[in-house]
Coordinates of C-alpha atoms and ligand atoms in Angstrom, one line a residue:
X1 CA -65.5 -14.4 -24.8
X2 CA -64.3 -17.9 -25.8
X3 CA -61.6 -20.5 -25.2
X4 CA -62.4 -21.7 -29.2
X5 CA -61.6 -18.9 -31.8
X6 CA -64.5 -20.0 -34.1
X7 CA -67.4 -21.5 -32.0
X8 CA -68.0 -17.6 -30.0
X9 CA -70.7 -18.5 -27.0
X10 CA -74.1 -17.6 -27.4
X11 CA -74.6 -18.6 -31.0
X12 CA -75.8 -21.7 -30.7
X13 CA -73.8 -23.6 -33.0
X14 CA -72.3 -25.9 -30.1
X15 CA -76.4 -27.4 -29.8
X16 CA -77.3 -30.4 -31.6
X17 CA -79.9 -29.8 -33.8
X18 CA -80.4 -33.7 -33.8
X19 CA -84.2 -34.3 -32.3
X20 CA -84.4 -37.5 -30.4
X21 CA -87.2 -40.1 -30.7
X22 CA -90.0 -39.8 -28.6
X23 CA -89.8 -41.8 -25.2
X24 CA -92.9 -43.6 -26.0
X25 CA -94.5 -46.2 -23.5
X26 CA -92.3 -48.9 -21.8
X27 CA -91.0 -51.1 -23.7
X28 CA -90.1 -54.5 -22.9
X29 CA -90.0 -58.0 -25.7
X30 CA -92.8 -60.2 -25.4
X31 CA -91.8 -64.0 -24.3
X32 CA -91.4 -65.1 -27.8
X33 CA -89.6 -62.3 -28.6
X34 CA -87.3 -62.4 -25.8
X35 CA -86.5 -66.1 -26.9
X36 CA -86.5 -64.9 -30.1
X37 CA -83.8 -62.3 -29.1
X38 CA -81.5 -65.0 -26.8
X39 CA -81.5 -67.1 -29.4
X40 CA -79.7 -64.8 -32.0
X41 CA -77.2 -63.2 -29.6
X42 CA -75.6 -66.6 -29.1
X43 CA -74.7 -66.4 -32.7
X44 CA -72.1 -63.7 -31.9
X45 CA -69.3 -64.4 -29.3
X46 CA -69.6 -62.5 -26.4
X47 CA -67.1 -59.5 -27.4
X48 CA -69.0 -58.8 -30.9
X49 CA -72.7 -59.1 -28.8
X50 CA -72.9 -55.8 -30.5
X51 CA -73.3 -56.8 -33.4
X52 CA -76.8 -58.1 -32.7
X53 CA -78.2 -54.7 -32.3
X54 CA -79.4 -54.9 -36.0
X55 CA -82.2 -58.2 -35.2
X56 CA -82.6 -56.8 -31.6
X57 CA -84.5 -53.5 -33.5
X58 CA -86.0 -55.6 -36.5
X59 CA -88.0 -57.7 -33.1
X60 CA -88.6 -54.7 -31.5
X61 CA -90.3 -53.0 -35.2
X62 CA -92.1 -56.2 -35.5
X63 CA -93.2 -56.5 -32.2
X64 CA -94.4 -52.4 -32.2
X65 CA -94.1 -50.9 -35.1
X66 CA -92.0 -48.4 -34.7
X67 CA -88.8 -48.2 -32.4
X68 CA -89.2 -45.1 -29.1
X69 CA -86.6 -44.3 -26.9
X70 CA -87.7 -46.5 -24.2
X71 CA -87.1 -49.5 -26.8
X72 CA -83.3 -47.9 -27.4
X73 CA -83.3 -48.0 -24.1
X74 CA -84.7 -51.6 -23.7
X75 CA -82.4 -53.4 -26.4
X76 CA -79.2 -51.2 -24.9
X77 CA -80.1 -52.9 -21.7
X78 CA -80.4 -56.0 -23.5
X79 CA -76.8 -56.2 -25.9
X80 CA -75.3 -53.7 -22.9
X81 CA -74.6 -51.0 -24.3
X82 CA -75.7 -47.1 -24.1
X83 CA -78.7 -46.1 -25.5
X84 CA -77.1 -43.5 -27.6
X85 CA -75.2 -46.2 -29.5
X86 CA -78.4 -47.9 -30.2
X87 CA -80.1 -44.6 -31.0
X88 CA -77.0 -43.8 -33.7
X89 CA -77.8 -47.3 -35.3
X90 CA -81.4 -46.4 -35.6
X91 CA -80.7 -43.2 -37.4
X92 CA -78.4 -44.4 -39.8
X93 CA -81.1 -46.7 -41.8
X94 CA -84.0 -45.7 -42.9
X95 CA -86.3 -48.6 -43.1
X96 CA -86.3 -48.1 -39.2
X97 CA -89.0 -46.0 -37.8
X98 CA -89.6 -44.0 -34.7
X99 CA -93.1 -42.7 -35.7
X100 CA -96.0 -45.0 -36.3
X101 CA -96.7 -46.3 -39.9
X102 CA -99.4 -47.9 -41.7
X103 CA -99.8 -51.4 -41.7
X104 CA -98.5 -52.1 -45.1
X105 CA -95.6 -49.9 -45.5
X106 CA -94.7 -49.4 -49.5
X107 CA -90.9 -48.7 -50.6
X108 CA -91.0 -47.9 -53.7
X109 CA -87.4 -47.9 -55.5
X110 CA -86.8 -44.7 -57.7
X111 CA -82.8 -45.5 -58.7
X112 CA -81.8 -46.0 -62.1
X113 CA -83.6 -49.5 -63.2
X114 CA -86.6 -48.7 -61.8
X115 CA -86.7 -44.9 -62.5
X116 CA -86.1 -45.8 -66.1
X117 CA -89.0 -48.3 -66.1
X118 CA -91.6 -45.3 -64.4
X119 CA -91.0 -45.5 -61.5
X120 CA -91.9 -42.1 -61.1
X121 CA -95.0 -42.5 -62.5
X122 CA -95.3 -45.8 -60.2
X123 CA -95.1 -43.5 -57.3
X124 CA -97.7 -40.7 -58.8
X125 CA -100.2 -43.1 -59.6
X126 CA -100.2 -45.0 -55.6
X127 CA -99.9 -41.1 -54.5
X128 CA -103.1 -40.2 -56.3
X129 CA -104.7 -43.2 -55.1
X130 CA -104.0 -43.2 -51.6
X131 CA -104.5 -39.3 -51.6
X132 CA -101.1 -38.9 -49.7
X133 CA -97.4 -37.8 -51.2
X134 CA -94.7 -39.9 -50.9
X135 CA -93.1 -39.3 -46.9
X136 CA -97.0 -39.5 -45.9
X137 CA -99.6 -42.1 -44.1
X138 CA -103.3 -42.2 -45.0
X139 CA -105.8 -41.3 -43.0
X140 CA -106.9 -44.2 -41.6
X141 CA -103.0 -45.7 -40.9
X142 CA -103.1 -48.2 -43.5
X143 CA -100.8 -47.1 -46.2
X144 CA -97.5 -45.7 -45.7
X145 CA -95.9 -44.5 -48.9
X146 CA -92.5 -44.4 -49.2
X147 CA -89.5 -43.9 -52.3
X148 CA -86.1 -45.6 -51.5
X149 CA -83.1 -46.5 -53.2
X150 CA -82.0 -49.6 -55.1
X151 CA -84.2 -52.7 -53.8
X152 CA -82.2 -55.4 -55.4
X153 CA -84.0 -56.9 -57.8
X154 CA -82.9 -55.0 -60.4
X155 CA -84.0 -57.0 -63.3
X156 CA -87.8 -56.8 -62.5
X157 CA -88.3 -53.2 -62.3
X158 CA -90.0 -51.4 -61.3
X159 CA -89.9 -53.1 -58.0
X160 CA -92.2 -51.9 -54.7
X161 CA -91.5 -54.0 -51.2
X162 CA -94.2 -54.0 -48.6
X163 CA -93.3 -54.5 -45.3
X164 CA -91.0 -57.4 -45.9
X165 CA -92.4 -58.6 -49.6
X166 CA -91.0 -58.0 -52.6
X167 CA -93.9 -56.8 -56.0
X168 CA -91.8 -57.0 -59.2
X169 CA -92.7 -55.5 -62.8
X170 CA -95.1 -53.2 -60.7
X171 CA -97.0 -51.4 -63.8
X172 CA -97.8 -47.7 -63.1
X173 CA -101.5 -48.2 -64.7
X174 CA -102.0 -51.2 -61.9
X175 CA -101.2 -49.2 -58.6
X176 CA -104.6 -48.6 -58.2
X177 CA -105.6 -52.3 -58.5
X178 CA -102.3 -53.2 -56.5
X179 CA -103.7 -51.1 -53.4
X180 CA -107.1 -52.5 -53.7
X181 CA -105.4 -56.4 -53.7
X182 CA -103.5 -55.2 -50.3
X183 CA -107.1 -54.1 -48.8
X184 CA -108.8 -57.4 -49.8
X185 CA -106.1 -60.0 -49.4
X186 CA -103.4 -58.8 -47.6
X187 CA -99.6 -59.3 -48.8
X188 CA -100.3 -62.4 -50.5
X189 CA -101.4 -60.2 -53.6
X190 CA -98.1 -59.7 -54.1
X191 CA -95.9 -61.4 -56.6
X192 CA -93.1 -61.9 -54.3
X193 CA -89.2 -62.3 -55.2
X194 CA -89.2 -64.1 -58.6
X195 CA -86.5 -66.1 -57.2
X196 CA -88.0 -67.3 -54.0
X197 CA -90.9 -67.9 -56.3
X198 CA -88.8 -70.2 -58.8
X199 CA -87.1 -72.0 -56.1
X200 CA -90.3 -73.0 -54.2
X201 CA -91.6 -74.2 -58.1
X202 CA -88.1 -76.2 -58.4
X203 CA -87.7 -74.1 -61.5
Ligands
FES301 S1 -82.9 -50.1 -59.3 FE1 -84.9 -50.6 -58.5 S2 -84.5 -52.6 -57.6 FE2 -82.5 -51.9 -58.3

C-alpha cells in the first residue's frame, strides 16, 4: 500500500543512496585561520555571507587535508547556515576531499589538448611509477594520483597541477624524473604557470 502510485513502500527507492563524509575529529580553524576566515567574509555583504563557503572549505583543506563532517559542521556554524548546504557544496567539486590524500596531490588533465599531447600516456607512466592507478594514494601517503578535466592552460599541454602548482609541457618519458624532483625538492621542481613565470621575469 501507497499514497504515491510509483514509489510502492518497502522497495527502497525513497533512501538516499548518498553516503555522507565521515564525522572525523572536531574540527575548529586555528587562530590564523580564523582571522584568515573573518577577513574574507567581510568581502561579501551580510545577505550574500554565503557566498564565502567556497574560501571557508579551501582554509579548512589547507588547514587538514581533507574536509569531515565535523568541519561541514564547523564552517556551517561559521557562514550560518545548515550543514547539509555546506555538505552539497562539497560534493559538487571534486578537487575537495573528505578522505585523506597524499601530500602532493597530482591532477592530471586528460581533455582534448592534453589528451592529444599524451596525456594518457602522462598518466600510465606516473601510474607505473608510483605503483598505484589513477583514483589511488601510495603506500606511504605521499602521492595522490588523480585525472581531471581541462586545467586551463591549454596551450602547454600536457599540463599536471600539484596541490596548487601548475607543471606545463609535462613529457610522458619524464614522469618518472618529475616524481623523483617532488621527493627531493618539493613543489619548487615544478615549472609553474608560464605566465606567473613571465610576469615575475617582466617578460
Ligand atoms: S586541455 Fe589540458 S589544460 Fe586545457
Amino acid at each position: 500500500m501507497s499514497f504515491h502510485p510509483k514509489m510502492p513502500y518497502g522497495t527502497g527507492w525513497h533512501r538516499s543512496e548518498r553516503k555522507l563524509a565521515e564525522l572525523g575529529p572536531e574540527f575548529a580553524y586555528t587562530p590564523e585561520n580564523q582571522a584568515r576566515f573573518d577577513a574574507i567574509v567581510k568581502r561579501y555583504p551580510p545577505e550574500h555571507r554565503r557566498s564565502a563557503i567556497l574560501p571557508a572549505l579551501h582554509l579548512v583543506q589547507a588547514q587538514q587535508g581533507y574536509i569531515t563532517g565535523h568541519a561541514m559542521t564547523f564552517v556551517a556554524g561559521q557562514i550560518g547556515c545548515t550543514p547539509a548546504d555546506v555538505e552539497d557544496v562539497v560534493s559538487y567539486y571534486t578537487m575537495f576531499f573528505t578522505q585523506p590524500v597524499g601530500t602532493y596531490v597530482l591532477y592530471v588533465c586528460r581533455t582534448l589538448s592534453c589528451a592529444l599531447c599524451g596525456a594518457e600516456r602522462l598518466t600510465e607512466a606516473l601510474e607505473e611509477k608510483l605503483g598505484i592507478r589513477a583514483g589511488q594514494t601510495d603506500a606511504t601517503g605521499t602521492f595522490t594520483l588523480l585525472e581531471v578535466e581541462c586545467l586551463g592552460a591549454c596551450d602547454r599541454a600536457p599540463v599536471v597541477m600539484v596541490n596548487d602548482e601548475w607543471h606545463e609541457c609535462a613529457r610522458p618519458e619524464d614522469a618518472a624524473a618529475l616524481v623523483d624532483a617532488l621527493r627531493e625538492r618539493g613543489t619548487a621542481a615544478l615549472t609553474g604557470c608560464h605566465l606567473c613565470v613571465e610576469r615575475r621575469n617582466g617578460q
